[in-house]
Coordinates of C-alpha atoms and ligand atoms in Angstrom, one line a residue:
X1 CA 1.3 53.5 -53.3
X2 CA 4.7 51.1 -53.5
X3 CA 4.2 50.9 -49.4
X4 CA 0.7 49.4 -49.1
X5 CA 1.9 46.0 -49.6
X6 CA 5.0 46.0 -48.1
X7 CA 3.0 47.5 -44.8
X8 CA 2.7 44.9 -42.1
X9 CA -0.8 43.4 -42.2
X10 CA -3.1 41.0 -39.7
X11 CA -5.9 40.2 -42.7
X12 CA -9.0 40.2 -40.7
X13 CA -11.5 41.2 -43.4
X14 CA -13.5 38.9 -45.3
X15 CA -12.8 40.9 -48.6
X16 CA -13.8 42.1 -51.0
X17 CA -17.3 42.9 -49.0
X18 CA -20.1 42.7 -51.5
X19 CA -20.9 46.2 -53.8
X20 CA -25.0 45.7 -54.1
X21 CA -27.6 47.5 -55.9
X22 CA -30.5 49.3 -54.0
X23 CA -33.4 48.9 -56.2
X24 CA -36.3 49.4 -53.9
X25 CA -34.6 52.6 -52.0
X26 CA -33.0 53.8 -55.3
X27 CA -37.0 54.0 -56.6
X28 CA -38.1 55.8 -53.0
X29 CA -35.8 58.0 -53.3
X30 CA -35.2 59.2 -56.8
X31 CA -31.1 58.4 -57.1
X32 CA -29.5 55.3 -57.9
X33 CA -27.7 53.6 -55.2
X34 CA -25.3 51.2 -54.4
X35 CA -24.5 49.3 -51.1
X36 CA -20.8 48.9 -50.3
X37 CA -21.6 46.8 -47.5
X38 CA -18.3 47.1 -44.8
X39 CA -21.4 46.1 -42.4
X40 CA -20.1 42.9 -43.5
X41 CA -16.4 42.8 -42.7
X42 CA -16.2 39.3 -40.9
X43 CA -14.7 40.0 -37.7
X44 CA -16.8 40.3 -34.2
X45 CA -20.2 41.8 -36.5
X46 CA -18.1 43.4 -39.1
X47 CA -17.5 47.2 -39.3
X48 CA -15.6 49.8 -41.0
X49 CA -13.0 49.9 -38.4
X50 CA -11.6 46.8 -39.1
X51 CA -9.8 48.1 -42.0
X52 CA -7.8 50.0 -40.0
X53 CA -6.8 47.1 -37.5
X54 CA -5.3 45.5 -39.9
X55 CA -2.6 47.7 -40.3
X56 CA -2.3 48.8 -36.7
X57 CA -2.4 44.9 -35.5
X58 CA 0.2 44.3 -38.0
X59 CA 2.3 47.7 -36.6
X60 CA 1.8 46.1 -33.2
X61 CA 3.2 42.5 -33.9
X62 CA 5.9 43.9 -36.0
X63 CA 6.8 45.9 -33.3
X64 CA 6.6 42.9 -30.9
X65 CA 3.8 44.3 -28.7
X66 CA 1.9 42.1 -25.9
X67 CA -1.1 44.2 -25.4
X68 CA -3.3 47.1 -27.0
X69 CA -4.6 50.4 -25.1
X70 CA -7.0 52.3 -26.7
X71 CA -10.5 53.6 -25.7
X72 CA -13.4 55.9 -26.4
X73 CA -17.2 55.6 -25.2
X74 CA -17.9 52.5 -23.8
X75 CA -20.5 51.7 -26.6
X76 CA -17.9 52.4 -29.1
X77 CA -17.3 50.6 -32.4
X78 CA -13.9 51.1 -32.7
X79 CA -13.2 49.9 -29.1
X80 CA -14.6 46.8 -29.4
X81 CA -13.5 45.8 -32.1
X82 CA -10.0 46.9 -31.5
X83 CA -10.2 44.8 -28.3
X84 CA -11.6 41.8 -30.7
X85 CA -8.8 42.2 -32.9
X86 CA -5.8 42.4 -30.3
X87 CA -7.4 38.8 -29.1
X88 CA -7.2 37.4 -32.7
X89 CA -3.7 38.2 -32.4
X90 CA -3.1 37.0 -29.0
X91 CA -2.6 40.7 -27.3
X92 CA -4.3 41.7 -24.1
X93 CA -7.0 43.8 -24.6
X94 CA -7.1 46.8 -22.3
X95 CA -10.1 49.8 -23.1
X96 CA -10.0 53.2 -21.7
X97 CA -13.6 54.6 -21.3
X98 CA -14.8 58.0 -20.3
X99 CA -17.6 58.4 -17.9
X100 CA -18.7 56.1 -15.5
X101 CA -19.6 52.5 -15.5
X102 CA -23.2 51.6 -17.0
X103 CA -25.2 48.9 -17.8
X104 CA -23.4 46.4 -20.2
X105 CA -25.5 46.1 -22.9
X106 CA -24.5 46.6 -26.8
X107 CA -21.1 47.3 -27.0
X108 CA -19.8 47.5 -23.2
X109 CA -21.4 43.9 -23.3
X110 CA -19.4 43.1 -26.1
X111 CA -16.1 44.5 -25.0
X112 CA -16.7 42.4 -21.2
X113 CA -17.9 39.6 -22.9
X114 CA -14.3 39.0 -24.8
X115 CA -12.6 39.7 -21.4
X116 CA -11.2 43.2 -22.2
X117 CA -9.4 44.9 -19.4
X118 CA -12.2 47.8 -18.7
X119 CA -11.6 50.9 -17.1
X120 CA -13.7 54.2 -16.8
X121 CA -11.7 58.1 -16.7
X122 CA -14.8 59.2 -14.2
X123 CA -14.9 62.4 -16.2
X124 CA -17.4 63.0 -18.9
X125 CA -15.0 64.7 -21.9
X126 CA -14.2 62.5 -24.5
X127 CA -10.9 63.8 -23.8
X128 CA -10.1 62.2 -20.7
X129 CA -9.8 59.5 -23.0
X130 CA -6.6 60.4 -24.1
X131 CA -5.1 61.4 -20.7
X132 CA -6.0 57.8 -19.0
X133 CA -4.3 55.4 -22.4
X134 CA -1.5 56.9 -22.0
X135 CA -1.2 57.1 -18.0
X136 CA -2.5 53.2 -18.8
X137 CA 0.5 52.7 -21.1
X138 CA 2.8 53.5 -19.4
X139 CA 1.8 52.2 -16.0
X140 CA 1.9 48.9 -18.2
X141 CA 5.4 49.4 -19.7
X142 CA 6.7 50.4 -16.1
X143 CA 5.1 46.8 -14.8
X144 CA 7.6 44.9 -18.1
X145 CA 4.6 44.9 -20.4
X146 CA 4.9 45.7 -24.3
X147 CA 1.7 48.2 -25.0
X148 CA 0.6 49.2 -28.2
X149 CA -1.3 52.6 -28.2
X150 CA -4.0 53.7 -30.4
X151 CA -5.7 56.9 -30.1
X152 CA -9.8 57.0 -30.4
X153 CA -11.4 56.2 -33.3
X154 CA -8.0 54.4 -34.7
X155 CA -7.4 57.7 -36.4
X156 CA -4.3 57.8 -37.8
X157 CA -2.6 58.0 -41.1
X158 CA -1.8 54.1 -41.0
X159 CA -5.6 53.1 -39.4
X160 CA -6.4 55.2 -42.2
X161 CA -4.4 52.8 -45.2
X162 CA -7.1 50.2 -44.2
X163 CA -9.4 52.8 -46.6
X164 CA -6.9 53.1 -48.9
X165 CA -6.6 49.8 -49.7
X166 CA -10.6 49.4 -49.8
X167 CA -10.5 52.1 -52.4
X168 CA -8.8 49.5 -54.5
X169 CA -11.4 46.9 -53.6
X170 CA -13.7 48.9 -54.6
X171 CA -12.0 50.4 -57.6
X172 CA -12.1 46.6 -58.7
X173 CA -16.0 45.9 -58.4
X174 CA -16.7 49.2 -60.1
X175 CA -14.8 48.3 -63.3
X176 CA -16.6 45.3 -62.6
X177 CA -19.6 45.8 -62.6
X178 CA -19.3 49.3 -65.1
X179 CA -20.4 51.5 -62.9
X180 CA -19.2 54.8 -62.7
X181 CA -20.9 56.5 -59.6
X182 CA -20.5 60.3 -58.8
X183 CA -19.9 60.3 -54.7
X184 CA -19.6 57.8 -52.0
X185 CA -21.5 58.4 -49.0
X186 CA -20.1 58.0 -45.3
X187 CA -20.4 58.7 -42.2
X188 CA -17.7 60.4 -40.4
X189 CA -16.5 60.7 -36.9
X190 CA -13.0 61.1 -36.3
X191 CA -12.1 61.2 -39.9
X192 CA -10.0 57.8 -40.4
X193 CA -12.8 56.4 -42.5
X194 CA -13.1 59.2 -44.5
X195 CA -9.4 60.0 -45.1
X196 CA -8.7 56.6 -46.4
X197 CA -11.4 57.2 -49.3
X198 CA -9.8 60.8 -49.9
X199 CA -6.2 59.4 -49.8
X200 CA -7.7 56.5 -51.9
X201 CA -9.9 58.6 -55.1
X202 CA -7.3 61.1 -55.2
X203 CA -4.3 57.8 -55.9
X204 CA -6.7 56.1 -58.2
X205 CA -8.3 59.1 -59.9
X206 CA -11.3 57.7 -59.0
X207 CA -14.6 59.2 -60.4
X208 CA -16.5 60.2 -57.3
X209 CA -16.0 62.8 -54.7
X210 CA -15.9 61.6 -51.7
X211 CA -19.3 62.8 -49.3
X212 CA -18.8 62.6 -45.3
X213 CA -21.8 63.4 -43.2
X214 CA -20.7 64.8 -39.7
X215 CA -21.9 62.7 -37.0
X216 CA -19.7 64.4 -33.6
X217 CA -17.4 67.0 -35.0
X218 CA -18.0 70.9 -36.2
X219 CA -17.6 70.8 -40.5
X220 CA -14.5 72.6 -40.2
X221 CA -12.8 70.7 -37.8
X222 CA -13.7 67.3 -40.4
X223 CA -12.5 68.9 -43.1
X224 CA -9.1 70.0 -41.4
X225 CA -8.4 66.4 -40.0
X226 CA -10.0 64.9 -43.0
X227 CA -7.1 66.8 -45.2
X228 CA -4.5 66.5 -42.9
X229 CA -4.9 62.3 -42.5
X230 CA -5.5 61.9 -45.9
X231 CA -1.8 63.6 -46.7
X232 CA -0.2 61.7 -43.6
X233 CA -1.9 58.4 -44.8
X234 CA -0.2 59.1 -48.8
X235 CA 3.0 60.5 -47.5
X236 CA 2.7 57.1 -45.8
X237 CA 2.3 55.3 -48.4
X238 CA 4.6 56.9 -50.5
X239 CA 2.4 59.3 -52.7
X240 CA 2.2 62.5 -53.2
X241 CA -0.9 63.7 -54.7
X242 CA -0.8 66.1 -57.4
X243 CA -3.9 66.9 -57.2
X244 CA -5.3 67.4 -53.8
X245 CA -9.3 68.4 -54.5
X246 CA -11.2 69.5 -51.9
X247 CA -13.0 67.7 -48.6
X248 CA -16.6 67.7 -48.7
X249 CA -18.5 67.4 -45.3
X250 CA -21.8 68.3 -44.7
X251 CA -23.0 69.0 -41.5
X252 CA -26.8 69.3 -39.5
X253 CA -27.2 65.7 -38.7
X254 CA -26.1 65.5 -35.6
X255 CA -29.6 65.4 -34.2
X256 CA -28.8 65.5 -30.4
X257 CA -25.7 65.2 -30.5
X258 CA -23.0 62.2 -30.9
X259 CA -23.3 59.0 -29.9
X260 CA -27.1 59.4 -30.0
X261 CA -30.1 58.6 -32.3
X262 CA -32.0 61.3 -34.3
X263 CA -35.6 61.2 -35.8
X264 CA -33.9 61.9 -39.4
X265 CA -32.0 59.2 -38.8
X266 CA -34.1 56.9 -37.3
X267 CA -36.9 57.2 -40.5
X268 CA -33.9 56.6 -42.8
X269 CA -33.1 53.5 -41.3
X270 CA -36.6 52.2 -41.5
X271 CA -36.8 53.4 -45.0
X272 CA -33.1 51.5 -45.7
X273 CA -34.6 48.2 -43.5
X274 CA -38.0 48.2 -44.8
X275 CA -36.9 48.5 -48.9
X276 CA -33.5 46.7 -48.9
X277 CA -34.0 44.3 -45.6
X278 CA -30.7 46.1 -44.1
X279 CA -30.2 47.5 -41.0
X280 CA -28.3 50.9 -40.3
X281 CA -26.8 51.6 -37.3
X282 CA -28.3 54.2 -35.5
X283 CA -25.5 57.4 -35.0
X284 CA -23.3 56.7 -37.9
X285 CA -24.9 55.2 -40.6
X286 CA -28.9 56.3 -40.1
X287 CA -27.6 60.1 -39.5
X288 CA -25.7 59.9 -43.3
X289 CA -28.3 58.0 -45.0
X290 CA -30.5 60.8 -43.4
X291 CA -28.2 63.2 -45.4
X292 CA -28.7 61.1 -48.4
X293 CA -32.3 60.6 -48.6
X294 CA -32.3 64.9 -48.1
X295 CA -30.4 65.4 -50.8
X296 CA -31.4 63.1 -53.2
X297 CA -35.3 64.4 -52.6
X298 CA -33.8 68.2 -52.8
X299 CA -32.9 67.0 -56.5
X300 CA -29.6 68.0 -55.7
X301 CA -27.3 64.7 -56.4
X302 CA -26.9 63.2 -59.7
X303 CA -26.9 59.3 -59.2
X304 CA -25.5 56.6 -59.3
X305 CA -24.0 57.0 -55.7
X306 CA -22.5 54.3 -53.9
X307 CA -23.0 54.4 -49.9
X308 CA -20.6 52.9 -47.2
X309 CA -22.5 50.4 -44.8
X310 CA -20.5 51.0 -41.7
X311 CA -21.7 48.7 -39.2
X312 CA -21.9 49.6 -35.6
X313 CA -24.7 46.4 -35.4
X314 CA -24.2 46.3 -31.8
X315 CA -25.3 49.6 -30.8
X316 CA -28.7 48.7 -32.1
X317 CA -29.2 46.9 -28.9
X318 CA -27.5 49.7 -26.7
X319 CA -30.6 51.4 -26.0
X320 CA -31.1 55.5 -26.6
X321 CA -28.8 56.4 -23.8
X322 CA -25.6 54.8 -25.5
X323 CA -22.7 56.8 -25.2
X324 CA -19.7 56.5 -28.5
Ligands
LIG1 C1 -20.4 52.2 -37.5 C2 -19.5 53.3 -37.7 N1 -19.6 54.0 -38.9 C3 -18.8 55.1 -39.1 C4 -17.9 55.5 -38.2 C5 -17.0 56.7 -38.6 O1 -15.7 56.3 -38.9 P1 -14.5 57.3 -38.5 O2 -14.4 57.4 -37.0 O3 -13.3 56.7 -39.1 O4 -14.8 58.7 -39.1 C6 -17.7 54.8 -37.0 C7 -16.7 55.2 -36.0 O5 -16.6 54.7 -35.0 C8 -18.5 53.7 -36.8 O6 -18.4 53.0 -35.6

């Protein structure tokens, strides 16, 4: 990967984030495993999506942008903390939610509380989304302003070198520590997360397969953009796999549906909290621990596995109703 360090990067994570053994769950449930604890990032109350904003703030000041559109739910991760990053590096924030305004809590509180530039699509598809950054953009570039756009989620091949580079953190503790594990756990939402790792195991020949747990999309349509940002983010990079491997997904965890909390999820959260004092958010991280905890009681994973703590702290407080 000759390009990763000659990418522009912000740094914004407090790396390498700390690769912990789970004694007390690993004994519940029957399978080793290990904490890679991107809960625990550094900026805002850390995340996974900070890895990406490195790259994309960097993209934004080398291209000599003022401000950063972007949007989602308004209790998303990714928008927050996108808006969080843009003020570290002196951009204006502006978010782009669907829906309607709601109570701030979690999140939305988070995102008003920095003094991001809030607006709601009044339509209920996520897709509206999409429509409203860039009618947003360019109503900004047509009033002199320098906008830097970002689709949701931060899902593209260059938010997705953020996982590639983590791979090679976490290459690093593994030969470390000696530990060889046969998957890493995730959960995965629109993919960038996900296709870092692949791009990342595939570069370094790395000895587990990589396992996302659907928390929004249908399998397919994880596995597709999976594949397809894993290639953009190593033709990116300047690789060219040579061997490509599948995408594993696994599906049924979606409880009732995305951006919401599931009882599956829920008692795997306690279980995480209550033996390893940590706490899982509720729609990304409890729905693939869920998946876990399944699978490791079905007898059908072979540890050790290592499992990506993904934040999303601040939904915790968002309530039942919060919307990603
Ligand atoms: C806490 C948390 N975990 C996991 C994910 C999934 O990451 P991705 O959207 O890259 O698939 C997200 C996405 O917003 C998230 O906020």
């Amino acid at each position: 990967m000759k390009h990763l360090v000659s990418l522009p990067r912000i740094p914004l994570v407090a790396a390498a984030t700390p690769l912990q053994p789970a004694p007390r769950l690993s004994a519940e449930i029957g399978v080793e495993v290990w904490f890679k604890r991107d809960d625990l990032t550094g900026l805002g109350l850390g995340g996974n999506k900070v890895r990406g904003l490195e790259y994309l703030l960097g993209d934004a000041l080398d291209q000599g942008c003022d401000c950063l559109v972007t949007g989602a739910g308004s209790q998303s991760n990714w928008a927050m903390l996108a808006a969080l990053a843009a003020r570290r590096c002196g951009l204006t924030p502006y978010l782009v939610f669907y829906g309607s305004r709601t109570r701030p809590t979690g999140n939305l509180l988070l995102s008003e509380f920095l003094g991001a530039d809030v607006r709601f699509t009044g339509e209920l598809e996520r897709a509206s989304v999409d429509a409203g950054i860039d009618k947003l953009g360019a109503e900004l570039s047509a009033a002199g302003r320098r906008p830097y756009l970002v689709p949701r989620g931060g899902a593209t091949p260059l938010g997705a070198a953020g996982y590639v580079r983590a791979s090679m953190e976490l290459a690093e503790q593994l030969m470390a520590t000696g530990l060889a594990p046969s998957q890493l756990w995730l959960a995965t939402g629109s993919c960038g997360t996900q296709a870092g790792l692949v791009a990342g195991s595939r570069w370094l020949h790395s000895p587990y397969d990589v396992v996302g747990v659907s928390v929004s999309r249908p399998v397919d349509e994880c596995v597709t953009r999976v594949e397809s940002l894993a290639r953009g983010a190593s033709s990116l990079l300047g690789f060219s796999p040579d061997d490509d491997g599948c995408v594993t997904v696994l599906g049924g965890y979606l409880g009732q549906g995305y951006g919401r909390g599931s009882l599956a999820g829920d008692a795997a959260a306690q279980l995480v909290a209550r033996t390893e004092g940590i706490f899982l958010d509720p729609v990304f991280g409890a729905k693939a621990m869920a998946a876990l905890v399944d699978a490791a009681r079905a007898g059908s994973v072979d540890g050790p596995v290592v499992f990506l703590v993904s934040g999303g702290a601040p939904t915790l407080f968002a309530g039942p109703k919060g919307s990603l």
